[in-house]
XYZ file of C-alpha atoms in Angstrom:
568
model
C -55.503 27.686 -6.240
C -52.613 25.523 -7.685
C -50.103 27.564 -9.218
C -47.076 26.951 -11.559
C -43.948 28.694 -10.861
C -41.446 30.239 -13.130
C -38.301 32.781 -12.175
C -37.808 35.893 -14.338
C -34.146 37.078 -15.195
C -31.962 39.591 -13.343
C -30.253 41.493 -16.027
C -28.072 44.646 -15.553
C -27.439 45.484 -19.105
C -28.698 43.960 -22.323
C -27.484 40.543 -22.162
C -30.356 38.974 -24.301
C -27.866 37.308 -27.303
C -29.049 38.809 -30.463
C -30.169 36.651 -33.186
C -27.355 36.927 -36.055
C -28.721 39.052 -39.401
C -30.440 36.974 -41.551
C -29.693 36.795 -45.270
C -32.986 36.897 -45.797
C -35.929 38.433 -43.782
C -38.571 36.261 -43.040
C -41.010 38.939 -42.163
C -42.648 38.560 -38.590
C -38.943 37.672 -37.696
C -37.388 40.687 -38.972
C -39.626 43.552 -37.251
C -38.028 46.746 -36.317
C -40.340 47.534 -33.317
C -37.877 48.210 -30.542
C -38.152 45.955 -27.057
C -37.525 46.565 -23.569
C -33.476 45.151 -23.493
C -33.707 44.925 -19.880
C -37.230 43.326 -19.651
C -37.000 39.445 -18.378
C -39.715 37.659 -20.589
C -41.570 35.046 -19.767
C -44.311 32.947 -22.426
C -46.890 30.807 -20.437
C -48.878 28.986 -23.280
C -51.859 26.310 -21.815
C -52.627 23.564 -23.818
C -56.049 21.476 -24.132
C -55.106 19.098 -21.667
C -54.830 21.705 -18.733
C -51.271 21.608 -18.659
C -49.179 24.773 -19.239
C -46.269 24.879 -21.278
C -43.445 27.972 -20.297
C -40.875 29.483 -21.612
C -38.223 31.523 -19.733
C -35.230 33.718 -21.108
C -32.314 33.104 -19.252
C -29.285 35.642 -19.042
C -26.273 35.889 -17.741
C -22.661 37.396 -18.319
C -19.774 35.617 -16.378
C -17.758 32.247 -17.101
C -19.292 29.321 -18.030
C -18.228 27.165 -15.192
C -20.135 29.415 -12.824
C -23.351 29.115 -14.421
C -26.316 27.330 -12.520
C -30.056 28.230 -12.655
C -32.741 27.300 -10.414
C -36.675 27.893 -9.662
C -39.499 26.513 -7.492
C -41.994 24.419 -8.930
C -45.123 23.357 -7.552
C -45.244 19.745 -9.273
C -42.796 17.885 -11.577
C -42.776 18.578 -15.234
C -43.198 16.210 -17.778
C -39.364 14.600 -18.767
C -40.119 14.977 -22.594
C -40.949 18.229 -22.473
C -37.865 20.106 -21.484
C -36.051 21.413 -24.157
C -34.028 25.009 -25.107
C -36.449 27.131 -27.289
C -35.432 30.050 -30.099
C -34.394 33.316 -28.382
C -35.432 34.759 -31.976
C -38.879 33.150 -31.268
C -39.253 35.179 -27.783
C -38.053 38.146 -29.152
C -39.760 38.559 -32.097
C -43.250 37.484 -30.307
C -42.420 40.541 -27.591
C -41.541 42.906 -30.437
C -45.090 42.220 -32.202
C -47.203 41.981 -28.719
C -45.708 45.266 -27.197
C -46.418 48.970 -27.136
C -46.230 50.431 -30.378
C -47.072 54.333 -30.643
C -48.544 56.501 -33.177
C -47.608 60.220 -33.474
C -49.605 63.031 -34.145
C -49.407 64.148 -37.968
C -47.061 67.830 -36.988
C -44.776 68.348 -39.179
C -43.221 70.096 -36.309
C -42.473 67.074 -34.611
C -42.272 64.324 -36.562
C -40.020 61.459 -35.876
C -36.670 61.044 -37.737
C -36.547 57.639 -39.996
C -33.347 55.813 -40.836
C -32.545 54.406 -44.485
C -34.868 52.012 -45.378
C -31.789 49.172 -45.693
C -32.059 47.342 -43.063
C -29.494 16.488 -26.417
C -29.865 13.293 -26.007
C -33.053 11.840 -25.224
C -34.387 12.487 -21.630
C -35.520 9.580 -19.454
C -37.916 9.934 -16.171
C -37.546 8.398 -12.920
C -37.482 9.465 -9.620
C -34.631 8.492 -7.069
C -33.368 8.644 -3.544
C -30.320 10.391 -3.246
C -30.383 10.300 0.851
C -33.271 13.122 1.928
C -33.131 14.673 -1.612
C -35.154 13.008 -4.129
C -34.038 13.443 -7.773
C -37.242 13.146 -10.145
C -34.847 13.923 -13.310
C -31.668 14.383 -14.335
C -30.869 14.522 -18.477
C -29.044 16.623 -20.877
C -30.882 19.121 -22.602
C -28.997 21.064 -25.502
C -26.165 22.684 -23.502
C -27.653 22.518 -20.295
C -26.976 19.323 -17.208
C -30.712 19.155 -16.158
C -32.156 17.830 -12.443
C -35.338 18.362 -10.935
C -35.715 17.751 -6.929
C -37.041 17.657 -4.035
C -36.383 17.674 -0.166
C -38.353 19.157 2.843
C -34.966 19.382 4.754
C -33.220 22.817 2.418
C -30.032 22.129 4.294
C -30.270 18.581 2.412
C -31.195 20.018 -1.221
C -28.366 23.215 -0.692
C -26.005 20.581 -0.347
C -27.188 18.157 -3.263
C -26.975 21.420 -5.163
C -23.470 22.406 -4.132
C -22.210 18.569 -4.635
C -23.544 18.548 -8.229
C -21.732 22.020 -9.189
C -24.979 24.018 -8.732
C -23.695 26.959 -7.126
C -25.412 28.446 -4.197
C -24.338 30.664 -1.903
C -25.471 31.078 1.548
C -27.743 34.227 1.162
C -29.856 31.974 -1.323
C -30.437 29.343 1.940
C -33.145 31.254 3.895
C -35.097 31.991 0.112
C -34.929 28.265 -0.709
C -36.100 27.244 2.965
C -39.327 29.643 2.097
C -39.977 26.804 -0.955
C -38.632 23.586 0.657
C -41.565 24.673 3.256
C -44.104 25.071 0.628
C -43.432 21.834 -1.281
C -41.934 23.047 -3.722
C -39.762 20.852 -6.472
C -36.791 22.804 -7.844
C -35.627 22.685 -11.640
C -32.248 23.215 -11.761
C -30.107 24.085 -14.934
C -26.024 24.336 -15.114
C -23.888 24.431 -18.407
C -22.594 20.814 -19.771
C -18.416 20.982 -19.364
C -18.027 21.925 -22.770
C -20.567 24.270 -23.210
C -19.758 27.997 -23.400
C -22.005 31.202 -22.481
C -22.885 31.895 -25.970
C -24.932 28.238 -25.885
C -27.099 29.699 -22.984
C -31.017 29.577 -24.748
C -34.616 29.934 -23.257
C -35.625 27.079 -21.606
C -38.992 25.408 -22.146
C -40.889 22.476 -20.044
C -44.257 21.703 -19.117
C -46.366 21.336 -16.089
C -49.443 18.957 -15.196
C -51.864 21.307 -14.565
C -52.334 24.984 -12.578
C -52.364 28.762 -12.562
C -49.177 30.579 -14.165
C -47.153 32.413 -11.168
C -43.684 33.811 -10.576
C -41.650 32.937 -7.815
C -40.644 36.448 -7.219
C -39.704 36.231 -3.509
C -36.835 35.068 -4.021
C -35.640 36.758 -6.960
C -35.083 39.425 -5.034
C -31.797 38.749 -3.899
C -30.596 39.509 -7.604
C -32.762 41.775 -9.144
C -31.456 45.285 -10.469
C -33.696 48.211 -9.190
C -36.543 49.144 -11.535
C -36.205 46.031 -13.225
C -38.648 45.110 -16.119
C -40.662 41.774 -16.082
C -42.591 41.170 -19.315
C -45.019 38.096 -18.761
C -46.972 36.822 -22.302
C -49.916 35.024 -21.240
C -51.405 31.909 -23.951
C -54.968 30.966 -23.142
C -58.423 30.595 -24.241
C -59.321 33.792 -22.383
C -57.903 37.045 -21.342
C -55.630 37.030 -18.221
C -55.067 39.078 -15.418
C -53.016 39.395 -12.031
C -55.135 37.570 -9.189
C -53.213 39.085 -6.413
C -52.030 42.117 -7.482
C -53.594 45.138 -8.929
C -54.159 46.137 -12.339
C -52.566 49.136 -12.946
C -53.977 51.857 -15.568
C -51.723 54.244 -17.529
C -53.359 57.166 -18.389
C -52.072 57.576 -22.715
C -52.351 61.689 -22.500
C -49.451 60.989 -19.852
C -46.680 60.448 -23.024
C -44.225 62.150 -23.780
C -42.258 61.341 -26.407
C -39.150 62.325 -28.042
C -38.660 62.912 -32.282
C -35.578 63.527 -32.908
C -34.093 60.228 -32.395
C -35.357 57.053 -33.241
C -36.565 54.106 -32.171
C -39.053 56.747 -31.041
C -38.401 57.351 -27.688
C -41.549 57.638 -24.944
C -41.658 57.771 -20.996
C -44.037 54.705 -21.101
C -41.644 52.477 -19.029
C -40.891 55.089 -16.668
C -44.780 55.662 -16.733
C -44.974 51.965 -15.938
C -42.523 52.118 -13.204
C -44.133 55.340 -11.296
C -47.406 53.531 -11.686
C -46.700 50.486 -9.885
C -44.802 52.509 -7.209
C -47.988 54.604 -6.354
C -49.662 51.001 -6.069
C -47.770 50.419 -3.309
C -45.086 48.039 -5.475
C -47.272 45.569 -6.437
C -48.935 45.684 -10.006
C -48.984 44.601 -13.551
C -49.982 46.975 -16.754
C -52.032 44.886 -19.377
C -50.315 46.201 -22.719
C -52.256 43.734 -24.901
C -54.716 41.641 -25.197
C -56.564 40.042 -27.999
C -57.010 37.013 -30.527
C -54.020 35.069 -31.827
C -55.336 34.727 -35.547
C -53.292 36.935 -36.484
C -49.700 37.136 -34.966
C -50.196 33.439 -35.927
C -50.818 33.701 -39.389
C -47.754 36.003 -39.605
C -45.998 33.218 -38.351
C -47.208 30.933 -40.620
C -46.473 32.778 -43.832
C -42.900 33.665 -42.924
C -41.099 32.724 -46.104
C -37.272 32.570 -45.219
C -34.145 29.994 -45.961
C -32.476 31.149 -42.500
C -32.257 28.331 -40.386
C -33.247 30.587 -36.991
C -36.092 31.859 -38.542
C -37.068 28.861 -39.604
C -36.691 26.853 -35.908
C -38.140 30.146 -34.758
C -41.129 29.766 -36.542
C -41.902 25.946 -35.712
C -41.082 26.610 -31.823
C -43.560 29.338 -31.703
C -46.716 28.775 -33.839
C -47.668 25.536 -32.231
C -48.470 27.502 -29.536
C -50.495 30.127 -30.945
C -52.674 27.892 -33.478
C -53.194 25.893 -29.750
C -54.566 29.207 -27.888
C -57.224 31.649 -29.307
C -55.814 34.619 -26.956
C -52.608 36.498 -26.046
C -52.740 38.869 -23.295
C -49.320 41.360 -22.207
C -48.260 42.342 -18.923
C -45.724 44.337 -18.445
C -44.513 45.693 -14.687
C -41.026 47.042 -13.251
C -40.181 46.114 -9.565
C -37.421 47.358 -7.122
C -35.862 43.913 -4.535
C -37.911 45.473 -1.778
C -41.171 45.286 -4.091
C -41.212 41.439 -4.093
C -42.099 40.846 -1.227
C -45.558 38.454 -2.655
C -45.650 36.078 -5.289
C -48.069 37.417 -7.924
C -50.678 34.564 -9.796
C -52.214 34.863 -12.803
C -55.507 33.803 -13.683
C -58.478 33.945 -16.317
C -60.100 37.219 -16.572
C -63.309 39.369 -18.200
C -62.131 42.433 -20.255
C -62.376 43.802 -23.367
C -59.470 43.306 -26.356
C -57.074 45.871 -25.285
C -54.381 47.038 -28.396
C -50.638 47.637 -27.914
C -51.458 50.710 -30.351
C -51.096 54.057 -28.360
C -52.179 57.137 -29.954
C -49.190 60.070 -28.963
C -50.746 63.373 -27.832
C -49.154 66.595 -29.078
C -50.794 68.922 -26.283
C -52.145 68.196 -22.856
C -53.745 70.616 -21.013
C -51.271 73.420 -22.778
C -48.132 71.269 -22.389
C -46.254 69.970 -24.918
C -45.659 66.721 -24.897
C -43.122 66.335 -27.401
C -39.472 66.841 -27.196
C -38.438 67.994 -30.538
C -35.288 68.404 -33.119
C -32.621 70.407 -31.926
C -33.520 73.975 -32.335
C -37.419 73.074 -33.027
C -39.939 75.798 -31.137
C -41.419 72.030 -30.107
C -38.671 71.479 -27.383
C -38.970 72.723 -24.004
C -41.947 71.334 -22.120
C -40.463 68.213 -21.395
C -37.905 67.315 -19.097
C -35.351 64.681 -18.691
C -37.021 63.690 -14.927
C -40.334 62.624 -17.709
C -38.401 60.008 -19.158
C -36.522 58.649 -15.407
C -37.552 56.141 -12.901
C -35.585 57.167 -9.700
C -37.714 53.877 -7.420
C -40.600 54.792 -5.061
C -37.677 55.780 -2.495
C -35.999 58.450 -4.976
C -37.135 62.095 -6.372
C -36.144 62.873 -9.645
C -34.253 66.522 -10.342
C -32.590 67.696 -13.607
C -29.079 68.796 -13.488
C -26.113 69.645 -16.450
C -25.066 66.913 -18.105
C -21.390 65.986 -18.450
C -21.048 68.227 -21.848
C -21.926 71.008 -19.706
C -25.186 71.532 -22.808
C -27.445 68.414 -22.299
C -29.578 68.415 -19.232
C -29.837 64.986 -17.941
C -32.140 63.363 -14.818
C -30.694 62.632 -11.344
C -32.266 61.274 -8.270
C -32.289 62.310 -4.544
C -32.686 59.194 -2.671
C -34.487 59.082 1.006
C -32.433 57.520 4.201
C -32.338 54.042 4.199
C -31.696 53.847 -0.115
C -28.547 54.462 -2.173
C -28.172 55.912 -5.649
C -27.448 53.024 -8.090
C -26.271 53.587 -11.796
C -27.847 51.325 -14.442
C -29.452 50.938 -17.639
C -33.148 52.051 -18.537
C -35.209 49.892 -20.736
C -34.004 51.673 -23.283
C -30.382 50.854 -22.794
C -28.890 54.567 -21.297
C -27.431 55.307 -18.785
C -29.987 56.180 -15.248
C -29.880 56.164 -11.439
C -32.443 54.321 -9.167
C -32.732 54.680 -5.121
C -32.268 51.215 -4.085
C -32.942 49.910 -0.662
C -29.937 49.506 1.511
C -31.420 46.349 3.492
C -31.702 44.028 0.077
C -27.987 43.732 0.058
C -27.176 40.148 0.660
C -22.914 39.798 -0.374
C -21.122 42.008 1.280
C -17.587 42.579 1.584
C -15.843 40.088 3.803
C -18.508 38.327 3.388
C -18.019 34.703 1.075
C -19.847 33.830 -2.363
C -19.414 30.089 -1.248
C -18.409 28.153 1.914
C -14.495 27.751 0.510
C -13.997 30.939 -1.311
C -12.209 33.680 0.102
C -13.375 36.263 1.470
C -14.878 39.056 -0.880
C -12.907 42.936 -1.342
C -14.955 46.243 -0.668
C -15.675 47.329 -3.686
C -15.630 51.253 -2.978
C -12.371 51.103 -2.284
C -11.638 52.274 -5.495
C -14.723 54.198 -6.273
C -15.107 57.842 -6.260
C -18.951 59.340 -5.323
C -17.677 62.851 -5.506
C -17.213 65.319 -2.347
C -20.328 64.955 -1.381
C -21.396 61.283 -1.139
C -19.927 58.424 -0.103
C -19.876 55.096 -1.264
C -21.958 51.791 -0.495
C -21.687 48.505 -1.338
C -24.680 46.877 -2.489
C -24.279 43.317 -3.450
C -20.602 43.516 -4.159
C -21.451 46.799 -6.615
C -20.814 50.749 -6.038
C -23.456 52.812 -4.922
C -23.481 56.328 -4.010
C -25.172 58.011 -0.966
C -25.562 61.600 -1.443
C -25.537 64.443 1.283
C -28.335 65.999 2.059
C -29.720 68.176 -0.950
C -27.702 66.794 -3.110
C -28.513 64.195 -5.882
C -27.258 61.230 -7.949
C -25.979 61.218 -11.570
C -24.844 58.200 -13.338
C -22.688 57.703 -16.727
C -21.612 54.772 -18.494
C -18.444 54.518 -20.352
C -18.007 52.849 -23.646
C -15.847 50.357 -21.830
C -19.056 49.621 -19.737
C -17.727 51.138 -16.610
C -20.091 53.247 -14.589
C -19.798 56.377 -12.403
C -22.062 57.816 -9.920
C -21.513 61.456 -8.174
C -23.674 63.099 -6.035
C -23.710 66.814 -7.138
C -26.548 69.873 -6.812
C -29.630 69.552 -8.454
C -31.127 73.212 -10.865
C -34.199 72.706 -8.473
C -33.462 72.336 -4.422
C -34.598 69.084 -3.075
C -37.703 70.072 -0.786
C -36.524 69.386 3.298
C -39.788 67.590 3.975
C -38.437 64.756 1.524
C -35.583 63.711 3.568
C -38.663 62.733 6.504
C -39.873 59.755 4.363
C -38.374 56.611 5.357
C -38.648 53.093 3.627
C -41.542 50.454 4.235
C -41.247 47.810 6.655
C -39.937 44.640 5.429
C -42.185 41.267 6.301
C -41.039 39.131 8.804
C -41.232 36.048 7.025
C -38.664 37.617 4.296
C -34.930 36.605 5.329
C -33.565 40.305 5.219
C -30.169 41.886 3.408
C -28.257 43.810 6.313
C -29.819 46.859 8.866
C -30.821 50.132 7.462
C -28.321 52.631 7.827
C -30.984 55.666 8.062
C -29.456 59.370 7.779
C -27.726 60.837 5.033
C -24.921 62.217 5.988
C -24.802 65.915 6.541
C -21.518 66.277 5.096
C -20.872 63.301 3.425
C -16.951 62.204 3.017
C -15.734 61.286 -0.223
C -14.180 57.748 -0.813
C -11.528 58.899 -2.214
C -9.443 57.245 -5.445
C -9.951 56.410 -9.022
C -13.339 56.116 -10.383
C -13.092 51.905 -11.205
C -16.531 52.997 -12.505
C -18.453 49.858 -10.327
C -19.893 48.183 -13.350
C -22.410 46.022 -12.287
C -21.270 42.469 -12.771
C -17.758 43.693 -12.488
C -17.850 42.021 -9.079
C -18.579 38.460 -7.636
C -22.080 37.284 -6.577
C -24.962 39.300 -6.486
C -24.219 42.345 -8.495
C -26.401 42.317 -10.990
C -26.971 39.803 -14.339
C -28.608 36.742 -12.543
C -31.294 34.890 -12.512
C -34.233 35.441 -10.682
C -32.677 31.958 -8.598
C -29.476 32.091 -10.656
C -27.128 31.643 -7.733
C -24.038 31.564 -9.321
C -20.784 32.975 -7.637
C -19.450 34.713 -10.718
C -15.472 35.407 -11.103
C -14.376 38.914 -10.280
C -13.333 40.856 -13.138
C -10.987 43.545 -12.820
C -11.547 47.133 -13.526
C-alpha cells in the first residue's frame, strides 16, 4: 500500500494563533463550539485525479531564527501546490466536524450561558547537491522551502544543518528510519525577515497514495497525552488500516454545568480508551456527507478579509469530496511506536452529536452549580488522563476547598505537568526512556552544553526531580502522587503529596512495555521509586515546558529546532 506522510504538531500549551475578531461574523467562521487547543490537526482532502491534497497546522513558540520543520514523504509533491493555508479555515472546519453534546432537559443541571454579545512563484527541478538531491527549493509566504532526498542520513543531516535547518543529534537515528525507507523530506524554515506570528498551515499535494502519519518519529517531541485530530476528505468513509477502531461508550459522560464551554470527560474518555487498546487507536467522531458544512461555507456573507481567504481555501475542497470523516486519538512518546495508515472504509454516517446522560446505572453524571443536590457523583479523576503508566487519585486543591486530580505514576514514568485539551492545568506519567536532551547533553554539534533543569525546581519532600527533555518532572515516593499548577505567568509546579484514597501496593508491580528494537531509544529506565524520595531543594522556577532548549515541549512532530533558553 503506498502511503502519504504528514507530521502532526507537538504543542505544550495553546499555541494555535487565534484568528483576530472579525467586524463582522461571517457565520460558519464565527462558531462558538469549543476545540481541542492542544489537538494537532491535520486535513487530508483527495482529489479526482488520485492525488491527495494536505494540510498541516504548524506550532511553535520560540525565536524565529530557530524555526525549521521537517517530515517524511513517500514521493515528491507537486511544486505549484505548496502554499500556507488559513488557520481560520482549519479551525473553523474542526469546530463544525467535532463533538458537540446535548444535555438532558433538568433544570437541575442545566448549563450556564454567557451574554449573547459575542511568495513568489515556485519553480521545479531536481538537483545534485553531492549525495543529497534537492527536488525543490522556493519561497512560500514566510517560509524558505526544500524538498530532498539522500539514502546516506549522515549526508541529508548535514545538507539540513548547512541550510539553517536545525537538527540536533537525537533527530539522526529517527531520520535514518526514513532515509532507509525512501523517504523524501519537506523541509520548512522561516525567511530572514519573517517573525513567529507569520508561521501558517502549510498545504501541498502528493501524486497519488493512502493518507498516513509519520508518527515514529514524532515521538521525540510529543507532550504526554497529546491530541491528534486527523479530518479525512474522500468519496467514502475512512478508517485506521493498522490500528484499531476504538468505541466510546456515550453513557460514559460526565459532564460539568456550571461553567461553560460545557465541560465533558470525552477527551479523557478518548485517552483511557486508546490506552486499554494497548496505545494504538483512533475514535471516529464523525462521519458523513459534505453538502452541508459546504454550503455553510458557501453562504458565508462577511467583508473580513480572513473570512473571506478562509472561505475560498476551504470549500474547494469540500464541493471536490462528497464525505468527511473525524478521527480523533491522544498518544503518550512511548505509544508511537507504528505509523498508523488510513484507508477507505464501510460504515454507517456516524454524527458528532452526543446525547448527555443525566443517570447511569444510579450515578449521576453531572457535576452541578455550586451548592446544587446535582454535585457529588463525579470526581475530578473523571475528567483526568494520568497515561496508561499513571493512576489517577483526588487530593485538596491549592485553596484548601476545590478537590483537584493527581496521578501516581508506576517505576520507570515521571509525573509531568501540562495542559488538558481543555487548556487547565493536569499531570501525565510519562515514560522516563523517551527523553532524548538531557543535561550536558548539546542541542547542536557547537552549542554548549545544556544546564539541569531541576536545579532550581522544587518536587516537594517527597519526590524528586527528573529531567525529561530539558523540562521538570517529578517522581513521587511510593504512595504518594503528583499535582500540577500553572501560574498566570505560565510557570508550572509539580509536588508529590498524599492522595484522600491510598494508592493500592500491587500498583507499584506494573512496569512499562518493552520498547522495539528498531526504535532508537531516549536513555535507560531508572525503575524504583524511591522509598523516601529526597527533595531537590530551591525555588520552584515552575519548569514551564518550553522554558528550556530543545525538546521540551512545542515542536513539531519533526520540528527539530534547538530553541533559545528562556529564563525563569
Amino acid at each position: 500500500m503506498r502511503k502519504l506522510w504528514v507530521a502532526p504538531v507537538m504543542a505544550a500549551a495553546a499555541l494555535m494563533t487565534a484568528p483576530r475578531p472579525a467586524e463582522a461574523c461571517g457565520g460558519f467562521f464565527c462558531g462558538r463550539q469549543p476545540v481541542d487547543q492542544t489537538a494537532e490537526r491535520i486535513l487530508f482532502a483527495t482529489n479526482q485525479d488520485g492525488s491527495v491534497t494536505m494540510v498541516t497546522q504548524i506550532q511553535y513558540a520560540g525565536a524565529a531564527p530557530d524555526f525549521a520543520w521537517v517530515v517524511p514523504l513517500a514521493e515528491v509533491p507537486a511544486v505549484e501546490s505548496l502554499a500556507v493555508f488559513p488557520q481560520l479555515a482549519l479551525t473553523a472546519l474542526d469546530s463544525a466536524t467535532g463533538p458537540q453534546f446535548q444535555w438532558p432537559n433538568d433544570p437541575s443541571c442545566s448549563p450556564i450561558f454567557p451574554d449573547a454579545a459575542a511568495g513568489g512563484a515556485p519553480t521545479a527541478g531536481g538537483t545534485d547537491d553531492g549525495d543529497v538531491t534537492v527536488h525543490i527549493r522556493e519561497e512560500v509566504g514566510p517560509y524558505d522551502v526544500a524538498v530532498v532526498e539522500s539514502t546516506d542520513p549522515t549526508a541529508l543531516v548535514e545538507w539540513l544543518r548547512d541550510n539553517n535547518f536545525r537538527v540536533n543529534d537525537a533527530m539522526v537515528p529517527y531520520i535514518r528510519i526514513y532515509t532507509s525507507e525512501g523517504m523524501k523530506f519537506l523541509a520548512l524554515r522561516l525567511q530572514p525577515d519573517a517573525e513567529v506570528t507569520d508561521i501558517q498551515p502549510f498545504r501541498f499535494t502528493l501524486p497519488s497514495g493512502s493518507p498516513s502519519i509519520p508518527i515514529r518519529l514524532t515521538a521525540i517531541a510529543a507532550e504526554p497525552e497529546m491530541g491528534i485530530t486527523v479530518m479525512i476528505l474522500g468519496d467514502r468513509r475512512y478508517g485506521p488500516a493498522n490500528w484499531p477502531d476504538v468505541e466510546i461508550d456515550d453513557n460514559q459522560i460526565v459532564w460539568s454545568a456550571n461553567q461553560w464551554p460545557l465541560q465533558t470527560n470525552w477527551t479523557a474518555l478518548v485517552a483511557r480508551g486508546v490506552d486499554e487498546a494497548g496505545g494504538r487507536g483512533f475514535v471516529t467522531e464523525m462521519s458523513g456527507p459534505t453538502t452541508s458544512i459546504a454550503e455553510q461555507v458557501r453562504n458565508t456573507m462577511t467583508s473580513d478579509e480572513d473570512q473571506l481567504a478562509a472561505r475560498d481555501a476551504l470549500l474547494p475542497l469540500l464541493e471536490g469530496n462528497a464525505t468527511i470523516t473525524r478521527l480523533y486519538t491522544r498518544l503518550s512518546p512511548e505509544e508511537m511506536t507504528v505509523d498508523p495508515i488510513f484507508r477507505r472504509t464501510d460504515g454507517p454516517v456516524v454524527s458528532n452529536t452526543r446525547l448527555l446522560q443525566r443517570y447511569v446505572e444510579d450515578r449521576d453524571l453531572c457535576v452541578g452549580p455550586p451548592g446544587a443536590e446535582a454535585a457529588g457523583a463525579a470526581s475530578p479523576c473523571d475528567f483526568a488522563a494520568c497515561g496508561a503508566g499513571g493512576l489517577c487519585r483526588v487530593v485538596e486543591g491549592a485553596d484548601g476547598t476545590q478537590p483537584v486530580a493527581a496521578c501516581a505514576c508506576v517505576p520507570g514514568t515521571t509525573a509531568r505537568t501540562t495542559l488538558d485539551p481543555s487548556g487547565r492545568p493536569t499531570v501525565t506519567c510519562q515514560d522516563i526512556r523517551m527523553s532524548f536532551l538531557n543535561p550536558g547533553d548539546r542541542a547542536l554539534p557547537d552549542a554548549p552544553p545544556l544546564a539541569d533543569p531541576c536545579a532550581t525546581f522544587d518536587c516537594g519532600a517527597n519526590g524528586e526531580c527528573v529531567p525529561m527533555n530539558m523540562t521538570p518532572t517529578c517522581r513521587c515516593s511510593t504512595g504518594h502522587v503528583a499535582v500540577g499548577t500553572i501560574a498566570a505567568d505560565g510557570s508550572r509546579t509539580t509536588t508529590c503529596v498524599l492522595p484522600d484514597e491510598p494508592v493500592p501496593a500491587s500498583f507499584y508491580d506494573r512496569r512499562v512495555p518493552q520498547l522495539p528494537d528498531s526504535l532508537p531509544g531516549g536513555r535507560p529506565v531508572d525503575v524504583p521509586p524511591p522509598a523516601v524520595a529526597a527533595a531537590s531543594g530551591g525555588c520552584n522556577a515552575g519548569g514551564h515546558a518550553g522554558s528550556a532548549i530543545g525538546l521540551s515541549g512545542a515542536l513539531l512532530g519533526l520540528l527539530v529546532a534547538a530553541r533559545r533558553r528562556r529564563r525563569s
